[in-house]
Short mmCIF file of C-alpha atoms in Angstrom, two decimals:
data_model
loop_
_atom_site.label_atom_id
_atom_site.label_comp_id
_atom_site.label_asym_id
_atom_site.label_seq_id
_atom_site.Cartn_x
_atom_site.Cartn_y
_atom_site.Cartn_z
CA UNK A 5 191.05 33.57 197.33
CA UNK A 6 187.64 34.77 196.07
CA UNK A 7 187.46 38.44 195.24
CA UNK A 8 184.26 40.38 196.04
CA UNK A 9 182.03 41.10 193.04
CA UNK A 10 182.62 44.28 191.10
CA UNK A 11 181.62 45.68 187.70
CA UNK A 12 183.08 48.29 185.39
CA UNK A 13 181.02 51.18 184.05
CA UNK A 14 180.22 49.53 180.74
CA UNK A 15 178.94 46.25 182.16
CA UNK A 16 177.11 48.16 184.91
CA UNK A 17 175.33 50.33 182.33
CA UNK A 18 174.37 47.21 180.35
CA UNK A 19 173.06 45.57 183.55
CA UNK A 20 170.93 48.61 184.44
CA UNK A 21 169.58 48.79 180.89
CA UNK A 22 168.63 45.12 180.93
CA UNK A 23 167.01 45.57 184.31
CA UNK A 24 165.00 48.54 182.99
CA UNK A 25 163.68 46.43 180.11
CA UNK A 26 162.64 43.67 182.49
CA UNK A 27 161.14 46.06 185.04
CA UNK A 28 159.03 48.19 182.68
CA UNK A 29 158.36 45.54 180.05
CA UNK A 30 155.38 43.94 181.79
CA UNK A 31 153.33 46.87 183.11
CA UNK A 32 150.95 46.95 180.12
CA UNK A 33 150.27 43.20 180.12
CA UNK A 34 147.77 42.79 182.94
CA UNK A 35 144.25 44.13 183.23
CA UNK A 36 143.58 46.40 186.18
CA UNK A 37 142.87 44.47 189.37
CA UNK A 38 140.12 45.60 191.75
CA UNK A 39 139.93 47.46 193.98
CA UNK A 40 143.20 49.41 194.23
CA UNK A 41 144.29 49.48 190.61
CA UNK A 42 140.86 50.54 189.43
CA UNK A 43 140.64 53.27 192.07
CA UNK A 44 144.07 54.78 191.47
CA UNK A 45 143.66 54.64 187.71
CA UNK A 46 140.25 56.32 187.83
CA UNK A 47 140.99 59.30 190.11
CA UNK A 48 143.58 60.82 187.74
CA UNK A 49 141.37 59.99 184.75
CA UNK A 50 138.65 62.13 186.30
CA UNK A 51 141.19 64.90 186.95
CA UNK A 52 142.05 65.00 183.27
CA UNK A 53 138.39 64.75 182.20
CA UNK A 54 137.16 67.50 184.55
CA UNK A 55 140.20 69.78 184.49
CA UNK A 56 140.04 69.98 188.30
CA UNK A 57 143.47 68.95 189.62
CA UNK A 58 142.86 70.40 193.08
CA UNK A 59 140.06 68.25 194.49
CA UNK A 60 140.52 64.49 193.97
CA UNK A 61 137.33 62.70 192.99
CA UNK A 62 136.45 59.03 192.72
CA UNK A 63 133.36 58.24 190.66
CA UNK A 64 132.62 61.98 190.66
CA UNK A 65 132.58 62.13 194.49
CA UNK A 66 135.09 63.96 196.67
CA UNK A 67 137.81 61.58 197.79
CA UNK A 68 140.27 62.85 200.38
CA UNK A 69 141.81 59.67 201.76
CA UNK A 70 145.22 60.47 200.26
CA UNK A 71 147.11 63.52 198.93
CA UNK A 72 147.36 64.06 195.17
CA UNK A 73 151.00 63.57 194.07
CA UNK A 74 150.49 60.19 192.42
CA UNK A 75 147.19 61.33 190.95
CA UNK A 76 148.98 64.30 189.38
CA UNK A 77 151.82 62.17 188.04
CA UNK A 78 149.41 59.66 186.50
CA UNK A 79 147.25 62.43 185.07
CA UNK A 80 150.35 63.87 183.40
CA UNK A 81 151.11 60.42 181.95
CA UNK A 82 147.53 60.15 180.65
CA UNK A 83 147.76 63.60 179.07
CA UNK A 84 151.09 62.84 177.41
CA UNK A 85 150.63 59.21 176.38
CA UNK A 86 146.96 58.31 176.73
CA UNK A 87 144.99 56.20 179.19
CA UNK A 88 146.46 52.72 179.19
CA UNK A 89 147.41 50.02 181.67
CA UNK A 90 151.04 51.06 181.44
CA UNK A 91 150.38 54.75 182.04
CA UNK A 92 148.17 53.87 185.00
CA UNK A 93 151.04 51.84 186.48
CA UNK A 94 153.89 54.09 185.34
CA UNK A 95 154.32 56.00 188.60
CA UNK A 96 154.69 52.98 190.92
CA UNK A 97 156.89 51.28 188.33
CA UNK A 98 159.08 54.37 187.91
CA UNK A 99 159.46 55.03 191.63
CA UNK A 100 160.10 51.33 192.26
CA UNK A 101 162.84 51.34 189.63
CA UNK A 102 164.38 54.52 191.00
CA UNK A 103 164.19 53.04 194.50
CA UNK A 104 166.45 50.19 193.38
CA UNK A 105 168.96 52.61 191.86
CA UNK A 106 168.85 54.92 194.89
CA UNK A 107 169.50 52.07 197.32
CA UNK A 108 172.39 50.76 195.21
CA UNK A 109 173.91 54.23 194.79
CA UNK A 110 173.65 55.18 198.47
CA UNK A 111 175.03 51.85 199.68
CA UNK A 112 177.95 52.22 197.27
CA UNK A 113 178.75 55.67 198.67
CA UNK A 114 178.24 54.67 202.29
CA UNK A 115 180.00 51.30 202.26
CA UNK A 116 181.43 49.87 199.02
CA UNK A 117 180.65 49.19 195.35
CA UNK A 118 180.22 45.51 196.18
CA UNK A 119 177.66 46.30 198.86
CA UNK A 120 175.85 48.64 196.46
CA UNK A 121 175.60 46.04 193.72
CA UNK A 122 174.28 43.37 196.05
CA UNK A 123 171.83 45.82 197.66
CA UNK A 124 170.41 46.71 194.25
CA UNK A 125 170.00 43.01 193.47
CA UNK A 126 168.21 42.38 196.77
CA UNK A 127 165.78 45.27 196.37
CA UNK A 128 165.00 44.56 192.71
CA UNK A 129 164.30 40.86 193.25
CA UNK A 130 162.84 40.94 196.75
CA UNK A 131 159.30 39.60 196.49
CA UNK A 132 157.45 42.50 198.14
CA UNK A 133 159.28 45.32 196.32
CA UNK A 134 158.99 43.44 193.03
CA UNK A 135 155.24 42.93 193.37
CA UNK A 136 154.25 46.37 194.66
CA UNK A 137 156.44 48.04 192.04
CA UNK A 138 154.17 46.63 189.35
CA UNK A 139 150.78 47.24 190.99
CA UNK A 140 148.98 50.56 190.83
CA UNK A 141 148.84 51.54 194.50
CA UNK A 142 150.23 54.52 196.42
CA UNK A 143 152.67 52.50 198.52
CA UNK A 144 155.61 52.37 196.14
CA UNK A 145 155.78 56.11 195.63
CA UNK A 146 155.84 56.93 199.33
CA UNK A 147 158.29 54.07 199.99
CA UNK A 148 160.70 55.41 197.38
CA UNK A 149 160.57 58.93 198.78
CA UNK A 150 160.94 57.83 202.40
CA UNK A 151 163.77 55.35 201.87
CA UNK A 152 165.59 57.75 199.56
CA UNK A 153 165.24 60.52 202.16
CA UNK A 154 166.79 58.22 204.76
CA UNK A 155 169.68 57.45 202.40
CA UNK A 156 170.11 61.16 201.60
CA UNK A 157 170.29 62.00 205.28
CA UNK A 158 172.95 59.32 205.76
CA UNK A 159 174.95 60.71 202.84
CA UNK A 160 174.66 64.21 204.29
CA UNK A 161 175.96 63.13 207.68
CA UNK A 162 179.07 61.27 206.49
CA UNK A 163 182.18 62.15 208.44
CA UNK A 164 184.59 64.46 206.64
CA UNK A 165 182.14 65.52 203.93
CA UNK A 166 182.34 69.15 202.72
CA UNK A 167 179.75 71.47 204.27
CA UNK A 168 178.20 72.49 200.95
CA UNK A 169 177.91 68.85 199.83
CA UNK A 170 176.33 67.91 203.16
CA UNK A 171 173.83 70.75 202.82
CA UNK A 172 172.80 69.64 199.33
CA UNK A 173 172.17 66.05 200.46
CA UNK A 174 170.30 67.30 203.53
CA UNK A 175 168.13 69.63 201.47
CA UNK A 176 167.37 66.75 199.10
CA UNK A 177 166.26 64.65 202.07
CA UNK A 178 163.76 67.34 203.08
CA UNK A 179 162.48 67.63 199.50
CA UNK A 180 161.95 63.87 199.42
CA UNK A 181 160.09 63.97 202.74
CA UNK A 182 157.82 66.68 201.35
CA UNK A 183 157.04 64.48 198.35
CA UNK A 184 156.36 61.58 200.71
CA UNK A 185 153.80 63.73 202.52
CA UNK A 186 152.17 64.64 199.20
CA UNK A 187 152.10 60.94 198.39
CA UNK A 188 150.50 59.50 201.50
CA UNK A 189 150.25 61.99 204.32
CA UNK A 190 151.94 62.79 207.60
CA UNK A 191 153.89 59.55 207.91
CA UNK A 192 156.28 61.35 205.57
CA UNK A 193 157.40 63.48 208.53
CA UNK A 194 156.36 61.43 211.57
CA UNK A 195 158.36 58.28 210.82
CA UNK A 196 161.63 60.02 209.85
CA UNK A 197 161.28 62.34 212.86
CA UNK A 198 160.82 59.40 215.21
CA UNK A 199 163.85 57.72 213.66
CA UNK A 200 166.04 60.78 214.22
CA UNK A 201 165.02 60.90 217.88
CA UNK A 202 165.50 57.13 218.30
CA UNK A 203 168.97 57.31 216.77
CA UNK A 204 169.95 60.30 218.92
CA UNK A 205 168.81 58.42 222.03
CA UNK A 206 170.65 55.26 221.03
CA UNK A 207 173.88 57.11 220.26
CA UNK A 208 173.44 59.68 223.05
CA UNK A 209 174.09 62.29 220.40
CA UNK A 210 171.53 65.07 220.80
CA UNK A 211 173.53 67.31 218.50
CA UNK A 212 172.48 65.05 215.65
CA UNK A 213 168.99 66.59 215.73
CA UNK A 214 170.44 70.01 214.96
CA UNK A 215 172.87 68.65 212.37
CA UNK A 216 169.96 67.62 210.14
CA UNK A 217 169.11 71.37 209.89
CA UNK A 218 165.49 71.02 211.08
CA UNK A 219 164.47 74.67 210.73
CA UNK A 220 165.82 75.02 207.20
CA UNK A 221 164.35 71.62 206.39
CA UNK A 222 160.89 72.40 207.69
CA UNK A 223 160.88 75.59 205.63
CA UNK A 224 161.67 73.55 202.51
CA UNK A 225 159.02 70.99 203.42
CA UNK A 226 156.31 73.58 204.00
CA UNK A 227 157.16 75.44 200.82
CA UNK A 228 156.43 72.27 198.85
CA UNK A 229 153.48 70.82 200.76
CA UNK A 230 151.57 73.79 202.18
CA UNK A 231 150.21 75.25 198.90
CA UNK A 232 148.05 72.23 198.08
CA UNK A 233 146.89 71.66 201.65
CA UNK A 234 145.87 75.31 201.99
CA UNK A 235 144.21 75.48 198.59
CA UNK A 236 142.23 72.27 198.98
CA UNK A 237 141.12 73.30 202.48
CA UNK A 238 139.89 76.66 201.22
CA UNK A 239 137.98 74.99 198.41
CA UNK A 240 136.69 72.18 200.65
CA UNK A 241 136.28 73.20 204.32
CA UNK A 242 135.45 69.60 205.26
CA UNK A 243 138.86 68.36 204.08
CA UNK A 244 141.03 69.09 207.12
CA UNK A 245 139.04 67.13 209.71
CA UNK A 246 138.55 64.13 207.46
CA UNK A 247 142.16 63.97 206.28
CA UNK A 248 144.04 64.71 209.48
CA UNK A 249 141.69 63.14 212.07
CA UNK A 250 139.81 60.36 210.30
CA UNK A 251 142.61 59.27 207.96
CA UNK A 252 145.51 59.64 210.40
CA UNK A 253 144.51 59.58 214.06
CA UNK A 254 141.52 57.26 213.74
CA UNK A 255 143.29 54.97 211.30
CA UNK A 256 146.14 54.42 213.78
CA UNK A 257 144.14 54.25 217.02
CA UNK A 258 140.88 52.56 216.03
CA UNK A 259 139.55 49.65 213.99
CA UNK A 260 137.18 51.92 212.08
CA UNK A 261 138.82 51.13 208.73
CA UNK A 262 138.34 47.38 209.10
CA UNK A 263 142.04 46.58 208.68
CA UNK A 264 142.90 45.28 212.13
CA UNK A 265 145.51 42.54 212.34
CA UNK A 266 147.47 41.13 215.31
CA UNK A 267 150.80 42.72 216.26
CA UNK A 268 152.81 39.87 214.74
CA UNK A 269 151.13 40.35 211.34
CA UNK A 270 154.18 41.87 209.64
CA UNK A 271 156.63 39.16 210.71
CA UNK A 272 155.57 36.64 208.02
CA UNK A 273 155.15 39.54 205.57
CA UNK A 274 158.77 40.52 206.17
CA UNK A 275 159.95 36.93 205.79
CA UNK A 276 158.06 36.40 202.53
CA UNK A 277 158.83 39.90 201.29
CA UNK A 278 162.60 39.34 201.46
CA UNK A 279 162.54 36.15 199.38
CA UNK A 280 164.82 34.90 197.87
CA UNK A 281 167.36 36.54 200.21
CA UNK A 282 165.94 35.22 203.45
CA UNK A 283 169.17 33.63 204.71
CA UNK A 284 170.73 37.11 204.95
CA UNK A 285 167.85 38.71 206.87
CA UNK A 286 169.01 38.08 210.44
CA UNK A 287 172.73 38.67 209.66
CA UNK A 288 171.72 41.93 207.97
CA UNK A 289 169.81 43.06 211.04
CA UNK A 290 172.77 42.16 213.24
CA UNK A 291 175.05 44.17 210.94
CA UNK A 292 173.00 47.22 211.87
CA UNK A 293 174.30 47.03 215.45
CA UNK A 294 177.92 47.31 214.30
CA UNK A 295 179.59 50.51 215.47
CA UNK A 296 182.62 51.97 213.74
CA UNK A 297 184.67 53.61 216.50
CA UNK A 298 186.34 56.09 214.18
CA UNK A 299 183.05 57.63 213.00
CA UNK A 300 180.76 60.13 214.67
CA UNK A 301 177.81 59.22 212.44
CA UNK A 302 176.95 55.52 212.29
CA UNK A 303 175.04 54.86 209.06
CA UNK A 304 174.35 51.20 209.82
CA UNK A 305 172.73 52.11 213.12
CA UNK A 306 170.64 54.83 211.53
CA UNK A 307 169.42 52.41 208.85
CA UNK A 308 168.58 49.88 211.56
CA UNK A 309 166.79 52.54 213.61
CA UNK A 310 164.64 53.42 210.60
CA UNK A 311 163.84 49.78 209.98
CA UNK A 312 162.83 49.14 213.59
CA UNK A 313 160.81 52.36 213.97
CA UNK A 314 158.74 51.76 210.84
CA UNK A 315 158.17 48.09 211.62
CA UNK A 316 157.16 48.86 215.22
CA UNK A 317 154.92 51.78 214.25
CA UNK A 318 152.81 49.79 211.84
CA UNK A 319 152.80 46.73 214.11
CA UNK A 320 151.24 48.89 216.83
CA UNK A 321 148.75 50.49 214.44
CA UNK A 322 145.16 49.28 214.45
CA UNK A 323 145.16 49.47 210.65
CA UNK A 324 147.46 47.10 208.76
CA UNK A 325 147.96 46.21 205.13
CA UNK A 326 150.69 44.05 203.61
CA UNK A 327 152.47 46.91 201.87
CA UNK A 328 152.80 49.19 204.92
CA UNK A 329 156.31 47.95 205.73
CA UNK A 330 157.54 48.47 202.17
CA UNK A 331 159.60 51.59 203.13
CA UNK A 332 162.03 49.44 205.15
CA UNK A 333 162.89 47.10 202.28
CA UNK A 334 165.65 49.25 200.70
CA UNK A 335 167.28 50.09 204.04
CA UNK A 336 167.10 46.51 205.23
CA UNK A 337 168.53 45.44 201.87
CA UNK A 338 171.42 47.85 202.40
CA UNK A 339 172.28 46.16 205.70
CA UNK A 340 171.97 42.74 204.08
CA UNK A 341 174.07 43.89 201.13
CA UNK A 342 176.76 45.16 203.48
CA UNK A 343 176.81 41.84 205.31
CA UNK A 344 177.04 39.82 202.09
CA UNK A 345 179.75 42.07 200.66
CA UNK A 346 181.84 41.63 203.81
CA UNK A 347 181.29 37.89 204.10
CA UNK A 348 180.96 36.84 200.48
CA UNK A 349 182.89 33.81 199.37
CA UNK A 350 182.10 30.67 197.45
CA UNK A 351 181.06 28.68 200.51
CA UNK A 352 178.74 31.36 201.94
CA UNK A 353 177.14 31.99 198.59
CA UNK A 354 176.47 28.30 198.10
CA UNK A 355 174.73 28.15 201.47
CA UNK A 356 172.55 31.03 200.32
CA UNK A 357 171.77 29.47 196.92
CA UNK A 358 170.85 26.00 198.19
CA UNK A 359 167.73 27.16 200.12
CA UNK A 360 166.65 29.12 197.02
CA UNK A 361 166.78 25.94 194.95
CA UNK A 362 164.89 24.02 197.66
CA UNK A 363 162.22 26.73 197.88
CA UNK A 364 161.68 26.69 194.13
CA UNK A 365 161.37 22.90 194.11
CA UNK A 366 158.99 22.92 197.08
CA UNK A 367 156.79 25.45 195.31
CA UNK A 368 156.68 23.22 192.24
CA UNK A 369 155.37 20.41 194.44
CA UNK A 370 152.65 22.63 195.95
CA UNK A 371 151.34 24.20 192.72
CA UNK A 372 149.04 21.28 191.76
CA UNK A 373 147.05 21.91 194.93
CA UNK A 374 146.23 25.52 194.01
CA UNK A 375 143.01 24.70 192.06
CA UNK A 376 141.67 23.26 195.30
CA UNK A 377 141.47 26.85 196.56
CA UNK A 378 138.47 27.28 194.27
CA UNK A 379 135.42 28.87 195.85
CA UNK A 380 132.17 30.34 194.65
CA UNK A 381 133.82 33.58 193.48
CA UNK A 382 136.80 31.95 191.73
CA UNK A 383 136.20 28.72 189.83
CA UNK A 384 138.77 25.95 189.81
CA UNK A 385 139.35 26.23 186.05
CA UNK A 386 140.53 29.83 186.53
CA UNK A 387 143.09 28.71 189.06
CA UNK A 388 144.10 25.90 186.73
CA UNK A 389 144.77 28.47 183.99
CA UNK A 390 146.86 30.46 186.49
CA UNK A 391 149.16 27.58 187.43
CA UNK A 392 151.36 27.50 184.27
CA UNK A 393 152.68 30.94 185.21
CA UNK A 394 153.48 29.69 188.69
CA UNK A 395 155.23 26.65 187.28
CA UNK A 396 157.39 28.94 185.14
CA UNK A 397 158.26 31.22 188.05
CA UNK A 398 159.01 28.39 190.46
CA UNK A 399 161.15 26.64 187.86
CA UNK A 400 163.11 29.86 187.34
CA UNK A 401 163.65 30.16 191.09
CA UNK A 402 164.79 26.57 191.45
CA UNK A 403 167.13 26.84 188.47
CA UNK A 404 168.62 30.08 189.77
CA UNK A 405 169.46 28.32 193.02
CA UNK A 406 171.07 25.38 191.24
CA UNK A 407 173.01 27.59 188.82
CA UNK A 408 173.96 29.87 191.69
CA UNK A 409 175.53 26.94 193.51
CA UNK A 410 177.50 25.91 190.41
CA UNK A 411 178.72 29.44 189.76
CA UNK A 412 179.73 29.93 193.40
CA UNK A 413 181.74 26.69 193.31
CA UNK A 414 183.68 28.13 190.39
CA UNK A 415 184.31 31.35 192.29
CA UNK A 416 182.08 33.39 189.97
CA UNK A 417 180.37 35.15 192.85
CA UNK A 418 179.16 38.16 190.90
CA UNK A 419 177.43 35.96 188.32
CA UNK A 420 175.87 33.91 191.13
CA UNK A 421 174.40 37.03 192.75
CA UNK A 422 172.93 38.22 189.44
CA UNK A 423 171.46 34.79 188.62
CA UNK A 424 169.85 34.51 192.07
CA UNK A 425 168.36 37.98 191.65
CA UNK A 426 167.04 37.11 188.19
CA UNK A 427 165.42 33.94 189.49
CA UNK A 428 163.79 35.81 192.35
CA UNK A 429 162.55 38.53 190.01
CA UNK A 430 160.98 36.05 187.56
CA UNK A 431 159.43 34.18 190.49
CA UNK A 432 157.72 37.35 191.71
CA UNK A 433 156.60 38.39 188.24
CA UNK A 434 154.95 35.03 187.64
CA UNK A 435 152.40 35.80 190.35
CA UNK A 436 151.43 38.98 188.51
CA UNK A 437 151.65 37.96 184.87
CA UNK A 438 149.23 35.09 185.38
CA UNK A 439 146.55 37.33 186.82
CA UNK A 440 144.77 37.76 183.52
CA UNK A 441 143.63 34.17 184.07
CA UNK A 442 141.60 35.52 187.00
CA UNK A 443 140.43 38.69 185.25
CA UNK A 444 136.82 37.51 185.07
CA UNK A 445 136.54 37.94 188.83
CA UNK A 446 138.99 40.72 189.66
CA UNK A 447 138.65 43.17 186.77
CA UNK A 448 135.86 44.86 184.81
CA UNK A 449 137.87 44.82 181.58
CA UNK A 450 135.86 42.15 179.77
CA UNK A 451 132.36 43.32 180.70
CA UNK A 452 133.29 46.92 179.89
CA UNK A 453 134.69 45.88 176.51
CA UNK A 454 131.45 44.06 175.74
CA UNK A 455 129.28 47.18 176.19
CA UNK A 456 131.50 50.24 175.77
CA UNK A 457 130.58 50.91 172.13
CA UNK A 458 126.87 50.65 172.98
CA UNK A 459 126.78 53.13 175.89
CA UNK A 460 126.40 56.81 174.94
CA UNK A 461 128.38 59.09 177.23
CA UNK A 462 125.32 61.20 178.14
CA UNK A 463 123.08 58.27 179.15
CA UNK A 464 122.62 57.53 182.89
CA UNK A 465 124.59 54.55 184.18
CA UNK A 466 123.79 53.21 187.67
CA UNK A 467 125.84 51.01 190.01
CA UNK A 468 123.14 49.25 192.02
CA UNK A 469 124.12 47.76 195.36
CA UNK A 470 127.68 47.15 194.15
CA UNK A 471 130.78 49.01 193.05
CA UNK A 472 133.26 47.69 190.50
CA UNK A 473 136.33 49.90 190.91
CA UNK A 474 137.75 49.42 187.42
CA UNK A 475 134.49 49.74 185.44
CA UNK A 476 134.59 53.52 185.32
CA UNK A 477 138.16 53.56 184.00
CA UNK A 478 137.36 51.13 181.19
CA UNK A 479 134.07 52.84 180.27
CA UNK A 480 135.70 56.31 180.50
CA UNK A 481 132.77 57.62 182.51
CA UNK A 482 131.38 57.74 186.06
CA UNK A 483 128.31 55.95 187.40
CA UNK A 484 125.59 56.91 189.88
CA UNK A 485 125.82 54.91 193.09
CA UNK A 486 122.70 53.18 194.41
CA UNK A 487 122.69 51.98 198.07
CA UNK A 488 126.43 51.15 198.11
CA UNK A 489 128.58 53.54 200.18
CA UNK A 490 131.73 52.09 201.76
CA UNK A 491 134.80 54.23 200.91
CA UNK A 492 132.56 56.68 199.02
CA UNK A 493 130.63 57.55 202.20
CA UNK A 494 132.48 60.82 202.79
CA UNK A 495 131.85 62.05 199.26
CA UNK A 496 128.22 60.94 199.40
CA UNK A 497 127.75 62.78 202.70
CA UNK A 498 128.96 66.04 201.18
CA UNK A 499 127.39 65.62 197.75
CA UNK A 500 124.17 63.68 198.51
CA UNK A 501 122.44 64.70 195.27
CA UNK A 502 124.82 62.42 193.39
CA UNK A 503 123.61 59.37 195.33
CA UNK A 504 120.41 57.32 195.47
CA UNK A 505 120.05 55.60 198.86
CA UNK A 506 117.48 52.88 198.10
CA UNK A 507 115.93 50.72 195.41
CA UNK A 508 112.74 52.76 195.40
CA UNK A 509 114.69 55.83 194.36
CA UNK A 510 116.52 53.84 191.71
CA UNK A 511 113.28 52.47 190.27
CA UNK A 512 111.93 56.00 190.01
CA UNK A 513 115.08 57.27 188.28
CA UNK A 514 115.15 54.26 185.95
CA UNK A 515 111.54 54.71 184.87
CA UNK A 516 112.07 58.44 184.32
CA UNK A 517 115.06 58.00 182.00
CA UNK A 518 114.35 57.38 178.30
CA UNK A 519 117.46 55.21 178.10
CA UNK A 520 119.67 53.95 180.93
CA UNK A 521 122.22 51.29 181.90
CA UNK A 522 122.94 49.63 185.22
CA UNK A 523 125.42 47.27 186.88
CA UNK A 524 124.18 45.05 189.70
CA UNK A 525 124.73 41.70 191.44
CA UNK A 526 122.78 38.75 190.00
CA UNK A 527 120.59 38.61 193.12
CA UNK A 528 119.53 42.24 192.70
CA UNK A 529 118.84 41.63 189.01
CA UNK A 530 116.56 38.73 189.90
CA UNK A 531 114.60 40.87 192.36
CA UNK A 532 114.16 43.77 189.92
CA UNK A 533 113.27 41.46 187.07
CA UNK A 534 110.55 39.91 189.23
CA UNK A 535 109.12 43.41 189.75
CA UNK A 536 108.73 43.84 186.00
CA UNK A 537 111.10 46.76 185.62
CA UNK A 538 111.84 47.39 181.92
CA UNK A 539 115.35 45.91 181.72
CA UNK A 540 117.21 43.85 179.17
CA UNK A 541 120.22 41.79 180.19
CA UNK A 542 123.24 42.67 178.05
CA UNK A 543 126.15 40.85 179.68
CA UNK A 544 126.73 38.87 182.85
CA UNK A 545 129.24 36.77 184.73
CA UNK A 546 129.17 35.06 188.10
CA UNK A 547 129.48 38.33 190.05
CA UNK A 548 127.60 40.97 188.08
CA UNK A 549 124.94 41.67 185.50
CA UNK A 550 124.80 44.70 183.20
CA UNK A 551 121.36 45.68 181.90
CA UNK A 552 119.93 48.45 179.79
CA UNK A 553 116.57 50.08 179.47
CA UNK A 554 115.12 49.38 176.02
#
């Protein structure tokens, strides 16, 4: 008879340590990718440079799309360790890592050590969590806080738990929700609140709403969140309407943000995001319906309620991005981990490993076709340079499936789970680690490196009819926007003197400056050159030209 996987403290510590090395070991490697990584690296850089940690600014313009928690955390990392790729990505990497540990810990306490171990493996190696945990966006931080708050609430509501222990877990849940709000806004309260109501309706247990101590919890939440919201509103009267109406109500109800997708958009995202554990997805969801008759609180049903509420909310929203469903990955992994822990045996594990091997092999067959994706912006030779990384990742995935089958046949189920997770993790990382092959088109690193030593900090630098999100971070300075508005429109509206709306204004400013630099598209450069403007080309690539005034 096959025993379920288990680990002692020593081996578990060694496993976590090895995982930490793998997880954090790659965050310095890649150049910043536009637009998100450039944006979220630059805002905290400007906080440190200006000393203003109250009002977020992007390219020296007010930027209120999101609250400041990640900006603050990254600014602290810059202050302590310097401005690097790894410090820019430290917060999403750290919260992603902690999210794995939190899911494993909570599932262990709620169900079993076996379920906790498998849950940690699923979260760590799941494609979506793996990728977003190594990209500098705001989604990982809020996902960690939200999923951990859900787990804390479950731990607080366990039957038979001491009142003081329950209160501590419940208070922690409210603290985590407050940090979620400071990470990405009101979804930090709206989505958990909707889940509580949905669960109470499902279970016909209205007392549950009071058992989460809502009045005490709201007091904790307001004590943490209100100071910044009040202070930034007093300093910037325009903040409240933009943040609460434009960034919340309008984002959900309208297509104003240009992110509309059909309602089924997140279904393939969920399927791909759970690789390489896809065979356990439906059984995991079904496990959420299981009711334990001897318990008042049903943790599996609460985890399922959270998963469904979040998925439905963003499916109904008029604004969709791939990472929006990230907060359900740890809770869904917990249900999948519970299912696998209950059903694990050599035969079941082999049936899980075989599709992983097939997927890896199928990907190997498809990789040679990737250079055919070449287009004007991304040349075929760049894709060709990217493919060796994909070959490595796909080979690792295929091998993990094959080795997983062999280990399962020998009854070494724990080793099979770890090998499958390792293969999935390497597979996901290969997509990221190869991105430097595409850096010419998705990062300003190279063009900034070519000119940084030549550009005095006090000389005007213009961004003409374009905006390269990572240029400012690499140059360690802001630029004056010409014509281009997009996400900077709000800041431009409230600080119009920092903006030049047309080429005529730019030409006047350029001629008036003794020395100046500018970034522009090649087409704009051709037009200005034809006009005889005093400009010397310094560096160019297919997407941009940087010029200086002699």
